PDB file of C-alpha atoms and ligand atoms in Angstrom:
ATOM      1  CA  MET A   3      30.534 -35.861  16.087  1.00  0.00           C
ATOM      2  CA  GLN A   4      32.827 -38.351  17.833  1.00  0.00           C
ATOM      3  CA  HIS A   5      32.010 -39.946  21.164  1.00  0.00           C
ATOM      4  CA  ASP A   6      34.116 -41.885  23.634  1.00  0.00           C
ATOM      5  CA  PHE A   7      31.423 -44.053  25.141  1.00  0.00           C
ATOM      6  CA  GLU A   8      32.454 -47.531  26.122  1.00  0.00           C
ATOM      7  CA  ALA A   9      31.314 -50.566  24.093  1.00  0.00           C
ATOM      8  CA  CYS A  10      30.173 -53.584  26.077  1.00  0.00           C
ATOM      9  CA  ASP A  11      28.493 -56.958  25.635  1.00  0.00           C
ATOM     10  CA  LEU A  12      25.090 -57.456  27.250  1.00  0.00           C
ATOM     11  CA  THR A  13      24.121 -60.755  28.855  1.00  0.00           C
ATOM     12  CA  PRO A  14      20.730 -62.504  29.161  1.00  0.00           C
ATOM     13  CA  SER A  15      20.499 -61.385  32.825  1.00  0.00           C
ATOM     14  CA  ALA A  16      17.166 -59.900  33.896  1.00  0.00           C
ATOM     15  CA  ALA A  17      18.850 -56.527  34.481  1.00  0.00           C
ATOM     16  CA  HIS A  18      20.308 -56.360  30.963  1.00  0.00           C
ATOM     17  CA  LEU A  19      17.073 -57.570  29.342  1.00  0.00           C
ATOM     18  CA  ASP A  20      15.216 -54.781  31.172  1.00  0.00           C
ATOM     19  CA  GLU A  21      17.743 -52.249  29.849  1.00  0.00           C
ATOM     20  CA  ILE A  22      17.260 -53.589  26.325  1.00  0.00           C
ATOM     21  CA  ASP A  23      13.485 -53.161  26.569  1.00  0.00           C
ATOM     22  CA  GLU A  24      13.892 -49.662  28.038  1.00  0.00           C
ATOM     23  CA  LEU A  25      16.088 -48.621  25.091  1.00  0.00           C
ATOM     24  CA  ARG A  26      13.567 -50.115  22.644  1.00  0.00           C
ATOM     25  CA  ALA A  27      10.791 -48.155  24.372  1.00  0.00           C
ATOM     26  CA  SER A  28      12.737 -44.917  23.716  1.00  0.00           C
ATOM     27  CA  ILE A  29      11.862 -45.358  20.021  1.00  0.00           C
ATOM     28  CA  ASP A  30       8.360 -46.713  20.744  1.00  0.00           C
ATOM     29  CA  TRP A  31       9.263 -50.332  20.030  1.00  0.00           C
ATOM     30  CA  GLY A  32       7.577 -52.935  22.229  1.00  0.00           C
ATOM     31  CA  PRO A  33       9.537 -55.390  24.398  1.00  0.00           C
ATOM     32  CA  GLY A  34      12.104 -57.493  22.529  1.00  0.00           C
ATOM     33  CA  SER A  35      13.736 -59.356  25.393  1.00  0.00           C
ATOM     34  CA  TRP A  36      11.525 -62.405  24.816  1.00  0.00           C
ATOM     35  CA  THR A  37      13.597 -63.158  21.696  1.00  0.00           C
ATOM     36  CA  ILE A  38      16.868 -61.494  22.724  1.00  0.00           C
ATOM     37  CA  GLY A  39      17.307 -63.699  25.810  1.00  0.00           C
ATOM     38  CA  PRO A  40      17.034 -66.919  23.736  1.00  0.00           C
ATOM     39  CA  MET A  41      19.203 -65.353  21.023  1.00  0.00           C
ATOM     40  CA  LEU A  42      21.986 -64.654  23.549  1.00  0.00           C
ATOM     41  CA  ARG A  43      21.692 -68.109  25.079  1.00  0.00           C
ATOM     42  CA  THR A  44      22.135 -69.749  21.662  1.00  0.00           C
ATOM     43  CA  GLY A  45      25.468 -68.181  20.785  1.00  0.00           C
ATOM     44  CA  GLY A  46      24.359 -64.688  19.783  1.00  0.00           C
ATOM     45  CA  ARG A  47      25.629 -61.342  20.937  1.00  0.00           C
ATOM     46  CA  VAL A  48      24.273 -57.907  21.881  1.00  0.00           C
ATOM     47  CA  LEU A  49      26.783 -55.093  21.733  1.00  0.00           C
ATOM     48  CA  ALA A  50      25.932 -51.786  23.425  1.00  0.00           C
ATOM     49  CA  LEU A  51      27.292 -48.327  24.061  1.00  0.00           C
ATOM     50  CA  ARG A  52      26.559 -46.522  27.336  1.00  0.00           C
ATOM     51  CA  ASP A  53      26.502 -42.770  27.827  1.00  0.00           C
ATOM     52  CA  GLU A  54      28.413 -40.928  30.549  1.00  0.00           C
ATOM     53  CA  THR A  55      25.680 -41.731  33.087  1.00  0.00           C
ATOM     54  CA  GLY A  56      25.892 -45.459  32.331  1.00  0.00           C
ATOM     55  CA  ARG A  57      22.561 -45.579  30.545  1.00  0.00           C
ATOM     56  CA  LEU A  58      22.308 -47.506  27.257  1.00  0.00           C
ATOM     57  CA  ALA A  59      22.706 -45.133  24.317  1.00  0.00           C
ATOM     58  CA  ALA A  60      22.808 -47.672  21.491  1.00  0.00           C
ATOM     59  CA  MET A  61      22.731 -51.398  20.827  1.00  0.00           C
ATOM     60  CA  GLY A  62      22.676 -54.023  18.127  1.00  0.00           C
ATOM     61  CA  GLY A  63      22.334 -57.788  18.119  1.00  0.00           C
ATOM     62  CA  ALA A  64      23.763 -60.648  16.072  1.00  0.00           C
ATOM     63  CA  ALA A  65      22.013 -64.020  16.144  1.00  0.00           C
ATOM     64  CA  VAL A  66      23.959 -67.101  15.136  1.00  0.00           C
ATOM     65  CA  MET A  67      21.947 -69.316  12.771  1.00  0.00           C
ATOM     66  CA  ALA A  68      24.714 -71.552  11.497  1.00  0.00           C
ATOM     67  CA  PRO A  69      26.117 -71.326   8.933  1.00  0.00           C
ATOM     68  CA  GLY A  70      24.591 -67.828   8.749  1.00  0.00           C
ATOM     69  CA  GLY A  71      23.882 -64.903  11.010  1.00  0.00           C
ATOM     70  CA  PHE A  72      21.036 -62.434  11.488  1.00  0.00           C
ATOM     71  CA  ILE A  73      21.441 -58.830  12.645  1.00  0.00           C
ATOM     72  CA  CYS A  74      18.686 -57.539  14.925  1.00  0.00           C
ATOM     73  CA  ASN A  75      17.706 -54.848  17.393  1.00  0.00           C
ATOM     74  CA  MET A  76      19.756 -52.007  15.974  1.00  0.00           C
ATOM     75  CA  VAL A  77      18.559 -49.126  18.170  1.00  0.00           C
ATOM     76  CA  VAL A  78      20.129 -45.735  18.934  1.00  0.00           C
ATOM     77  CA  ARG A  79      18.449 -43.531  21.526  1.00  0.00           C
ATOM     78  CA  PRO A  80      16.930 -40.560  19.643  1.00  0.00           C
ATOM     79  CA  GLU A  81      19.208 -37.933  21.235  1.00  0.00           C
ATOM     80  CA  HIS A  82      22.303 -39.930  20.218  1.00  0.00           C
ATOM     81  CA  LYS A  83      21.419 -40.558  16.573  1.00  0.00           C
ATOM     82  CA  ARG A  84      23.741 -39.592  13.684  1.00  0.00           C
ATOM     83  CA  ARG A  85      26.906 -39.656  15.793  1.00  0.00           C
ATOM     84  CA  GLY A  86      28.285 -42.861  14.355  1.00  0.00           C
ATOM     85  CA  MET A  87      27.096 -45.168  17.159  1.00  0.00           C
ATOM     86  CA  GLY A  88      24.883 -47.288  14.926  1.00  0.00           C
ATOM     87  CA  ARG A  89      27.675 -47.732  12.376  1.00  0.00           C
ATOM     88  CA  ARG A  90      30.246 -48.624  15.031  1.00  0.00           C
ATOM     89  CA  ILE A  91      28.046 -51.319  16.574  1.00  0.00           C
ATOM     90  CA  PHE A  92      26.913 -52.629  13.205  1.00  0.00           C
ATOM     91  CA  ASN A  93      30.460 -52.911  11.839  1.00  0.00           C
ATOM     92  CA  GLU A  94      31.665 -54.724  14.962  1.00  0.00           C
ATOM     93  CA  LEU A  95      28.806 -57.218  14.782  1.00  0.00           C
ATOM     94  CA  ILE A  96      29.366 -57.913  11.086  1.00  0.00           C
ATOM     95  CA  ALA A  97      33.124 -58.408  11.650  1.00  0.00           C
ATOM     96  CA  TRP A  98      32.406 -60.747  14.571  1.00  0.00           C
ATOM     97  CA  LEU A  99      29.995 -62.879  12.532  1.00  0.00           C
ATOM     98  CA  GLN A 100      32.403 -63.032   9.593  1.00  0.00           C
ATOM     99  CA  GLN A 101      35.398 -63.888  11.808  1.00  0.00           C
ATOM    100  CA  ASN A 102      33.365 -66.752  13.245  1.00  0.00           C
ATOM    101  CA  GLY A 103      32.603 -68.184   9.820  1.00  0.00           C
ATOM    102  CA  HIS A 104      29.075 -66.786   9.403  1.00  0.00           C
ATOM    103  CA  ALA A 105      29.587 -65.034   6.069  1.00  0.00           C
ATOM    104  CA  SER A 106      25.916 -65.159   4.995  1.00  0.00           C
ATOM    105  CA  ILE A 107      24.254 -62.427   6.996  1.00  0.00           C
ATOM    106  CA  GLN A 108      20.646 -61.254   6.769  1.00  0.00           C
ATOM    107  CA  LEU A 109      18.459 -58.632   8.414  1.00  0.00           C
ATOM    108  CA  GLU A 110      15.069 -56.929   8.098  1.00  0.00           C
ATOM    109  CA  ALA A 111      15.791 -53.246   7.457  1.00  0.00           C
ATOM    110  CA  THR A 112      13.621 -50.293   8.384  1.00  0.00           C
ATOM    111  CA  ASP A 113      13.733 -47.349   5.972  1.00  0.00           C
ATOM    112  CA  GLU A 114      15.902 -45.539   8.529  1.00  0.00           C
ATOM    113  CA  GLY A 115      18.411 -48.357   8.851  1.00  0.00           C
ATOM    114  CA  ARG A 116      18.666 -49.186   5.168  1.00  0.00           C
ATOM    115  CA  PRO A 117      21.255 -46.538   4.104  1.00  0.00           C
ATOM    116  CA  LEU A 118      23.693 -47.771   6.759  1.00  0.00           C
ATOM    117  CA  TYR A 119      23.294 -51.385   5.648  1.00  0.00           C
ATOM    118  CA  GLU A 120      23.599 -50.505   1.950  1.00  0.00           C
ATOM    119  CA  GLN A 121      26.876 -48.732   2.696  1.00  0.00           C
ATOM    120  CA  ALA A 122      28.129 -52.003   4.219  1.00  0.00           C
ATOM    121  CA  GLY A 123      27.266 -53.889   1.019  1.00  0.00           C
ATOM    122  CA  PHE A 124      23.907 -55.390   1.989  1.00  0.00           C
ATOM    123  CA  ARG A 125      21.437 -55.809  -0.902  1.00  0.00           C
ATOM    124  CA  VAL A 126      17.646 -55.983  -0.805  1.00  0.00           C
ATOM    125  CA  ARG A 127      16.309 -59.516  -1.450  1.00  0.00           C
ATOM    126  CA  TRP A 128      12.616 -58.664  -1.157  1.00  0.00           C
ATOM    127  CA  HIS A 129      10.238 -56.188   0.456  1.00  0.00           C
ATOM    128  CA  SER A 130       8.605 -57.913   3.392  1.00  0.00           C
ATOM    129  CA  ILE A 131       5.009 -57.662   4.559  1.00  0.00           C
ATOM    130  CA  GLY A 132       3.362 -57.899   7.960  1.00  0.00           C
ATOM    131  CA  SER A 133      -0.242 -58.622   8.957  1.00  0.00           C
ATOM    132  CA  THR A 134      -2.787 -58.331  11.736  1.00  0.00           C
ATOM    133  CA  LEU A 135      -5.717 -60.667  12.290  1.00  0.00           C
ATOM    134  CA  SER A 136      -8.996 -58.784  11.914  1.00  0.00           C
ATOM    135  CA  ALA A 137     -11.409 -61.747  11.922  1.00  0.00           C
ATOM    136  CA  PRO A 138     -10.237 -65.222  13.049  1.00  0.00           C
ATOM    137  CA  PRO A 139     -11.216 -67.921  10.526  1.00  0.00           C
ATOM    138  CA  GLU A 140     -13.279 -71.054  11.138  1.00  0.00           C
ATOM    139  CA  ARG A 141     -11.341 -74.226  11.852  1.00  0.00           C
ATOM    140  CA  GLY A 142     -10.734 -76.276   8.711  1.00  0.00           C
ATOM    141  CA  ASP A 143      -9.554 -79.795   7.980  1.00  0.00           C
ATOM    142  CA  GLU A 144      -7.014 -80.581  10.710  1.00  0.00           C
ATOM    143  CA  THR A 145      -6.071 -84.073   9.499  1.00  0.00           C
ATOM    144  CA  GLY A 146      -2.402 -84.738  10.227  1.00  0.00           C
ATOM    145  CA  LEU A 147      -2.062 -81.822  12.645  1.00  0.00           C
ATOM    146  CA  GLU A 148      -0.624 -82.569  16.066  1.00  0.00           C
ATOM    147  CA  VAL A 149       0.597 -80.564  19.023  1.00  0.00           C
ATOM    148  CA  LEU A 150       4.392 -80.232  18.860  1.00  0.00           C
ATOM    149  CA  GLN A 151       6.251 -82.684  21.105  1.00  0.00           C
ATOM    150  CA  THR A 152       9.910 -82.583  22.164  1.00  0.00           C
ATOM    151  CA  GLY A 153      10.696 -85.520  19.867  1.00  0.00           C
ATOM    152  CA  ASP A 154       9.537 -83.492  16.838  1.00  0.00           C
ATOM    153  CA  TRP A 155      12.463 -81.033  16.958  1.00  0.00           C
ATOM    154  CA  PRO A 156      14.907 -83.018  14.767  1.00  0.00           C
ATOM    155  CA  GLY A 157      12.239 -83.265  12.024  1.00  0.00           C
ATOM    156  CA  ILE A 158      11.386 -79.588  12.433  1.00  0.00           C
ATOM    157  CA  ALA A 159      15.077 -78.667  12.206  1.00  0.00           C
ATOM    158  CA  ALA A 160      15.442 -80.669   8.972  1.00  0.00           C
ATOM    159  CA  LEU A 161      12.429 -78.954   7.375  1.00  0.00           C
ATOM    160  CA  ASP A 162      13.534 -75.511   8.586  1.00  0.00           C
ATOM    161  CA  ARG A 163      17.036 -76.103   7.146  1.00  0.00           C
ATOM    162  CA  GLN A 164      15.462 -76.957   3.790  1.00  0.00           C
ATOM    163  CA  ALA A 165      13.632 -73.613   3.916  1.00  0.00           C
ATOM    164  CA  THR A 166      16.354 -71.329   5.290  1.00  0.00           C
ATOM    165  CA  GLY A 167      19.632 -73.196   4.848  1.00  0.00           C
ATOM    166  CA  ALA A 168      20.305 -72.456   8.526  1.00  0.00           C
ATOM    167  CA  GLU A 169      19.964 -73.945  11.999  1.00  0.00           C
ATOM    168  CA  ARG A 170      17.388 -71.799  13.785  1.00  0.00           C
ATOM    169  CA  THR A 171      15.608 -74.321  15.972  1.00  0.00           C
ATOM    170  CA  ALA A 172      17.914 -74.097  19.025  1.00  0.00           C
ATOM    171  CA  LEU A 173      16.535 -70.581  19.410  1.00  0.00           C
ATOM    172  CA  PHE A 174      12.930 -71.606  18.721  1.00  0.00           C
ATOM    173  CA  ARG A 175      13.165 -74.413  21.282  1.00  0.00           C
ATOM    174  CA  GLN A 176      14.164 -71.866  23.910  1.00  0.00           C
ATOM    175  CA  LEU A 177      11.173 -69.733  22.989  1.00  0.00           C
ATOM    176  CA  THR A 178       8.778 -72.580  23.731  1.00  0.00           C
ATOM    177  CA  ALA A 179       9.837 -72.314  27.400  1.00  0.00           C
ATOM    178  CA  TRP A 180       8.775 -68.645  27.545  1.00  0.00           C
ATOM    179  CA  GLU A 181       5.559 -67.804  29.406  1.00  0.00           C
ATOM    180  CA  GLY A 182       4.127 -66.113  26.310  1.00  0.00           C
ATOM    181  CA  PHE A 183       4.364 -69.324  24.271  1.00  0.00           C
ATOM    182  CA  ARG A 184       0.943 -70.843  23.576  1.00  0.00           C
ATOM    183  CA  GLU A 185       1.533 -73.895  21.389  1.00  0.00           C
ATOM    184  CA  GLY A 186       3.325 -75.406  18.454  1.00  0.00           C
ATOM    185  CA  LEU A 187       1.637 -77.474  15.756  1.00  0.00           C
ATOM    186  CA  VAL A 188       3.232 -79.941  13.385  1.00  0.00           C
ATOM    187  CA  LEU A 189       1.680 -81.312  10.225  1.00  0.00           C
ATOM    188  CA  ARG A 190       2.580 -84.901   9.429  1.00  0.00           C
ATOM    189  CA  GLU A 191       2.260 -86.282   5.916  1.00  0.00           C
ATOM    190  CA  GLY A 192       3.383 -89.804   5.055  1.00  0.00           C
ATOM    191  CA  GLY A 193       5.225 -90.175   8.347  1.00  0.00           C
ATOM    192  CA  SER A 194       7.400 -87.071   8.064  1.00  0.00           C
ATOM    193  CA  ILE A 195       6.930 -83.460   9.115  1.00  0.00           C
ATOM    194  CA  ALA A 196       5.525 -81.394   6.228  1.00  0.00           C
ATOM    195  CA  GLY A 197       5.095 -78.213   8.228  1.00  0.00           C
ATOM    196  CA  TYR A 198       5.292 -76.590  11.625  1.00  0.00           C
ATOM    197  CA  GLY A 199       4.038 -73.380  13.193  1.00  0.00           C
ATOM    198  CA  LEU A 200       4.327 -71.665  16.560  1.00  0.00           C
ATOM    199  CA  ARG A 201       1.806 -69.490  18.345  1.00  0.00           C
ATOM    200  CA  PHE A 202       2.524 -66.972  21.103  1.00  0.00           C
ATOM    201  CA  ALA A 203       0.306 -64.520  22.984  1.00  0.00           C
ATOM    202  CA  ASN A 204      -0.775 -62.109  20.214  1.00  0.00           C
ATOM    203  CA  ARG A 205       1.657 -63.512  17.625  1.00  0.00           C
ATOM    204  CA  ILE A 206       1.864 -66.338  15.104  1.00  0.00           C
ATOM    205  CA  GLY A 207       5.216 -67.446  13.650  1.00  0.00           C
ATOM    206  CA  PRO A 208       7.307 -68.922  12.335  1.00  0.00           C
ATOM    207  CA  VAL A 209       5.244 -71.027   9.931  1.00  0.00           C
ATOM    208  CA  VAL A 210       7.324 -73.208   7.603  1.00  0.00           C
ATOM    209  CA  ALA A 211       5.849 -75.798   5.245  1.00  0.00           C
ATOM    210  CA  ALA A 212       6.810 -78.026   2.325  1.00  0.00           C
ATOM    211  CA  SER A 213       3.782 -77.035   0.203  1.00  0.00           C
ATOM    212  CA  PRO A 214       1.147 -74.265  -0.009  1.00  0.00           C
ATOM    213  CA  GLY A 215      -1.554 -76.781   1.007  1.00  0.00           C
ATOM    214  CA  ALA A 216       0.345 -77.766   4.161  1.00  0.00           C
ATOM    215  CA  ALA A 217       0.974 -74.089   4.948  1.00  0.00           C
ATOM    216  CA  GLU A 218      -2.722 -73.211   4.586  1.00  0.00           C
ATOM    217  CA  ARG A 219      -3.791 -76.037   6.888  1.00  0.00           C
ATOM    218  CA  LEU A 220      -1.282 -75.000   9.559  1.00  0.00           C
ATOM    219  CA  ALA A 221      -1.885 -71.266   9.244  1.00  0.00           C
ATOM    220  CA  ARG A 222      -5.668 -71.732   9.442  1.00  0.00           C
ATOM    221  CA  ALA A 223      -5.357 -73.906  12.554  1.00  0.00           C
ATOM    222  CA  LEU A 224      -3.083 -71.350  14.256  1.00  0.00           C
ATOM    223  CA  ALA A 225      -5.265 -68.397  13.251  1.00  0.00           C
ATOM    224  CA  ALA A 226      -8.492 -70.124  14.336  1.00  0.00           C
ATOM    225  CA  ARG A 227      -6.968 -70.481  17.824  1.00  0.00           C
ATOM    226  CA  SER A 228      -5.866 -66.804  17.916  1.00  0.00           C
ATOM    227  CA  GLU A 229      -7.576 -63.580  18.877  1.00  0.00           C
ATOM    228  CA  ARG A 230      -8.376 -60.566  16.772  1.00  0.00           C
ATOM    229  CA  GLY A 231      -5.308 -58.279  16.764  1.00  0.00           C
ATOM    230  CA  THR A 232      -2.821 -61.183  16.583  1.00  0.00           C
ATOM    231  CA  ILE A 233       0.242 -60.340  14.497  1.00  0.00           C
ATOM    232  CA  ALA A 234       1.778 -62.531  11.803  1.00  0.00           C
ATOM    233  CA  THR A 235       4.948 -60.927  10.404  1.00  0.00           C
ATOM    234  CA  ILE A 236       4.673 -62.721   7.093  1.00  0.00           C
ATOM    235  CA  GLY A 237       7.890 -61.786   5.302  1.00  0.00           C
ATOM    236  CA  HIS A 238       7.917 -62.656   1.594  1.00  0.00           C
ATOM    237  CA  PRO A 239       5.133 -60.785  -0.266  1.00  0.00           C
ATOM    238  CA  GLN A 240       4.201 -63.878  -2.319  1.00  0.00           C
ATOM    239  CA  HIS A 241       2.355 -65.194   0.761  1.00  0.00           C
ATOM    240  CA  ALA A 242      -0.005 -62.221   1.144  1.00  0.00           C
ATOM    241  CA  THR A 243      -2.987 -64.010  -0.405  1.00  0.00           C
ATOM    242  CA  LEU A 244      -2.813 -66.981   1.946  1.00  0.00           C
ATOM    243  CA  TRP A 245      -2.989 -64.780   5.060  1.00  0.00           C
ATOM    244  CA  GLN A 246      -5.585 -62.420   3.589  1.00  0.00           C
ATOM    245  CA  GLY A 247      -7.773 -65.460   2.944  1.00  0.00           C
ATOM    246  CA  LEU A 248      -7.573 -66.292   6.651  1.00  0.00           C
ATOM    247  CA  GLY A 249      -8.764 -62.871   7.827  1.00  0.00           C
ATOM    248  CA  PHE A 250      -5.465 -60.980   8.137  1.00  0.00           C
ATOM    249  CA  ASP A 251      -4.989 -57.372   7.003  1.00  0.00           C
ATOM    250  CA  VAL A 252      -1.651 -57.155   5.193  1.00  0.00           C
ATOM    251  CA  THR A 253       0.654 -54.121   5.390  1.00  0.00           C
ATOM    252  CA  PRO A 254       4.155 -53.287   4.118  1.00  0.00           C
ATOM    253  CA  PHE A 255       6.963 -54.186   6.521  1.00  0.00           C
ATOM    254  CA  ASP A 256      10.763 -53.887   6.426  1.00  0.00           C
ATOM    255  CA  ALA A 257      13.112 -54.912   3.602  1.00  0.00           C
ATOM    256  CA  ARG A 258      14.919 -58.251   3.746  1.00  0.00           C
ATOM    257  CA  MET A 259      18.597 -57.574   3.068  1.00  0.00           C
ATOM    258  CA  ALA A 260      21.558 -59.904   2.764  1.00  0.00           C
ATOM    259  CA  LEU A 261      25.348 -59.800   2.658  1.00  0.00           C
ATOM    260  CA  GLY A 262      27.602 -62.592   1.446  1.00  0.00           C
ATOM    261  CA  PRO A 263      26.653 -65.804  -0.349  1.00  0.00           C
ATOM    262  CA  ASP A 264      22.977 -66.803  -0.285  1.00  0.00           C
ATOM    263  CA  LEU A 265      22.289 -69.840   1.895  1.00  0.00           C
ATOM    264  CA  PRO A 266      20.967 -72.871  -0.034  1.00  0.00           C
ATOM    265  CA  GLY A 267      17.401 -72.605   1.286  1.00  0.00           C
ATOM    266  CA  ASP A 268      14.008 -72.160  -0.369  1.00  0.00           C
ATOM    267  CA  PRO A 269      12.572 -68.906   1.061  1.00  0.00           C
ATOM    268  CA  SER A 270       9.157 -69.679  -0.476  1.00  0.00           C
ATOM    269  CA  MET A 271       8.762 -72.385   2.227  1.00  0.00           C
ATOM    270  CA  VAL A 272       8.790 -69.715   4.948  1.00  0.00           C
ATOM    271  CA  TYR A 273       5.131 -68.653   5.106  1.00  0.00           C
ATOM    272  CA  CYS A 274       5.626 -66.483   8.194  1.00  0.00           C
ATOM    273  CA  MET A 275       8.632 -65.177  10.093  1.00  0.00           C
ATOM    274  CA  LEU A 276       9.072 -65.363  13.861  1.00  0.00           C
ATOM    275  CA  ASN A 277       9.307 -61.557  13.922  1.00  0.00           C
ATOM    276  CA  GLY A 278      11.138 -58.697  12.224  1.00  0.00           C
ATOM    277  CA  GLY A 279      14.178 -59.053  14.468  1.00  0.00           C
ATOM    278  CA  LEU A 280      15.113 -62.622  13.693  1.00  0.00           C
ATOM    279  CA  GLY A 281      13.375 -63.441  10.420  1.00  0.00           C
TER     280      GLY A 281
HETATM  281  C1  LIG B  11      19.171 -46.901  12.136  1.00  0.00           C
HETATM  282  C2  LIG B  11      19.932 -46.389  13.353  1.00  0.00           C
HETATM  283  C3  LIG B  11      20.301 -47.589  14.229  1.00  0.00           C
HETATM  284  C4  LIG B  11      21.201 -45.687  12.853  1.00  0.00           C
HETATM  285  O1  LIG B  11      21.969 -45.309  13.979  1.00  0.00           O
HETATM  286  P1  LIG B  11      22.843 -43.980  14.034  1.00  0.00           P
HETATM  287  O2  LIG B  11      23.796 -44.076  15.164  1.00  0.00           O
HETATM  288  O3  LIG B  11      21.973 -42.798  13.985  1.00  0.00           O
HETATM  289  O4  LIG B  11      23.644 -44.085  12.654  1.00  0.00           O
HETATM  290  P2  LIG B  11      25.078 -43.516  12.351  1.00  0.00           P
HETATM  291  O5  LIG B  11      25.238 -42.160  12.984  1.00  0.00           O
HETATM  292  O6  LIG B  11      26.109 -44.525  12.684  1.00  0.00           O
HETATM  293  O7  LIG B  11      24.949 -43.308  10.798  1.00  0.00           O
HETATM  294  C5  LIG B  11      25.595 -44.112   9.858  1.00  0.00           C
HETATM  295  C6  LIG B  11      25.161 -43.693   8.462  1.00  0.00           C
HETATM  296  O8  LIG B  11      23.895 -44.258   8.181  1.00  0.00           O
HETATM  297  C7  LIG B  11      23.157 -43.326   7.387  1.00  0.00           C
HETATM  298  N1  LIG B  11      21.990 -42.896   8.151  1.00  0.00           N
HETATM  299  C8  LIG B  11      21.754 -43.023   9.480  1.00  0.00           C
HETATM  300  N2  LIG B  11      20.531 -42.541   9.800  1.00  0.00           N
HETATM  301  C9  LIG B  11      19.975 -42.097   8.649  1.00  0.00           C
HETATM  302  C10 LIG B  11      18.738 -41.496   8.317  1.00  0.00           C
HETATM  303  N3  LIG B  11      17.806 -41.229   9.242  1.00  0.00           N
HETATM  304  N4  LIG B  11      18.510 -41.161   7.020  1.00  0.00           N
HETATM  305  C11 LIG B  11      19.440 -41.409   6.087  1.00  0.00           C
HETATM  306  N5  LIG B  11      20.648 -41.971   6.341  1.00  0.00           N
HETATM  307  C12 LIG B  11      20.902 -42.329   7.594  1.00  0.00           C
HETATM  308  C13 LIG B  11      24.061 -42.158   7.103  1.00  0.00           C
HETATM  309  O9  LIG B  11      24.765 -42.383   5.923  1.00  0.00           O
HETATM  310  C14 LIG B  11      24.966 -42.211   8.284  1.00  0.00           C
HETATM  311  O10 LIG B  11      26.213 -41.618   8.075  1.00  0.00           O
HETATM  312  P3  LIG B  11      26.384 -40.017   8.166  1.00  0.00           P
HETATM  313  O11 LIG B  11      25.691 -39.555   9.423  1.00  0.00           O
HETATM  314  O12 LIG B  11      27.864 -39.880   8.208  1.00  0.00           O
HETATM  315  O13 LIG B  11      25.723 -39.500   6.940  1.00  0.00           O
HETATM  316  C15 LIG B  11      19.073 -45.361  14.162  1.00  0.00           C
HETATM  317  O14 LIG B  11      18.633 -44.371  13.282  1.00  0.00           O
HETATM  318  C16 LIG B  11      17.862 -45.933  14.883  1.00  0.00           C
HETATM  319  O15 LIG B  11      17.964 -46.421  16.008  1.00  0.00           O
HETATM  320  N6  LIG B  11      16.706 -45.883  14.202  1.00  0.00           N
HETATM  321  C17 LIG B  11      15.445 -46.356  14.788  1.00  0.00           C
HETATM  322  C18 LIG B  11      15.419 -47.865  14.855  1.00  0.00           C
HETATM  323  C19 LIG B  11      15.667 -48.514  13.529  1.00  0.00           C
HETATM  324  O16 LIG B  11      15.020 -48.235  12.532  1.00  0.00           O
HETATM  325  N7  LIG B  11      16.634 -49.441  13.531  1.00  0.00           N
HETATM  326  C20 LIG B  11      17.021 -50.197  12.384  1.00  0.00           C
HETATM  327  C21 LIG B  11      16.427 -51.550  12.505  1.00  0.00           C
HETATM  328  S1  LIG B  11      16.775 -52.527  11.077  1.00  0.00           S
END
């Protein structure tokens, strides 16, 4: 069925962020504005369609993580599904990223979203996993661990680029100003940053490290400071054992999909994602 709803860009205004969270709630997703605000303020875009009453019917987001992009928050209100809204928004976001030179595009696909993305040429890179903390671990050896300071960001950006091939830290820096942010930890080895991890209220991530030993030290420190029920959206399934060993119950999550050339990163260095929306 065709529709003639009007497409519009949403801004990081409080009113638009509330609308975004209301649309997410229509499919029982929790609030997402805590990442969407920073995503919009760092060059990203949220495209939406409104129904005849002006209410949001559908939306999708595109984060800019130069030289790549990440698609997030594809949501169509249940009563408007299967009318082409998701495809229209998705295609516009992909074209916009590509026109702006971001040819390497990734996303975390739900089972419901996957057919649409496959039709656009996306391929599955791996099947991601998520986890929930059931029993916080004891603190371990915290040698080299320090609380993240503003001056650490260039070193964090360099390490994160090695892992992902992309610039993601402008967005992460914004997140550290959010009221739900608890702390960031950096692990220093031989004078340079060998790992970093962020902790929010009820969430750990991202955790990026140069070696499994550095990752374990960081992840343990973050988990030991967290409460039961804390989420760590791990991502690559090869890291299940590390998180299980720290008291996390691991479950299947979405599928990591990609379009265009792979970025020159080392995904095995990403021990935990920020969340499903932004990888
Ligand atoms: C995924 C989602 C955004 C798709 O939006 P939509 O407007 O219903 O999708 P469209 O009508 O544009 O459908 C495009 C094509 O995708 C495929 N598709 C969409 N929903 C599908 C489903 N439930 N099962 C199988 N294929 C599906 C179909 O091929 C469809 O084309 P067709 O209807 O001509 O067969 C929507 O189902 C949704 O909000 N789901 C819940 C949230 C979610 O999982 N989001 C994805 C996050 S990665």
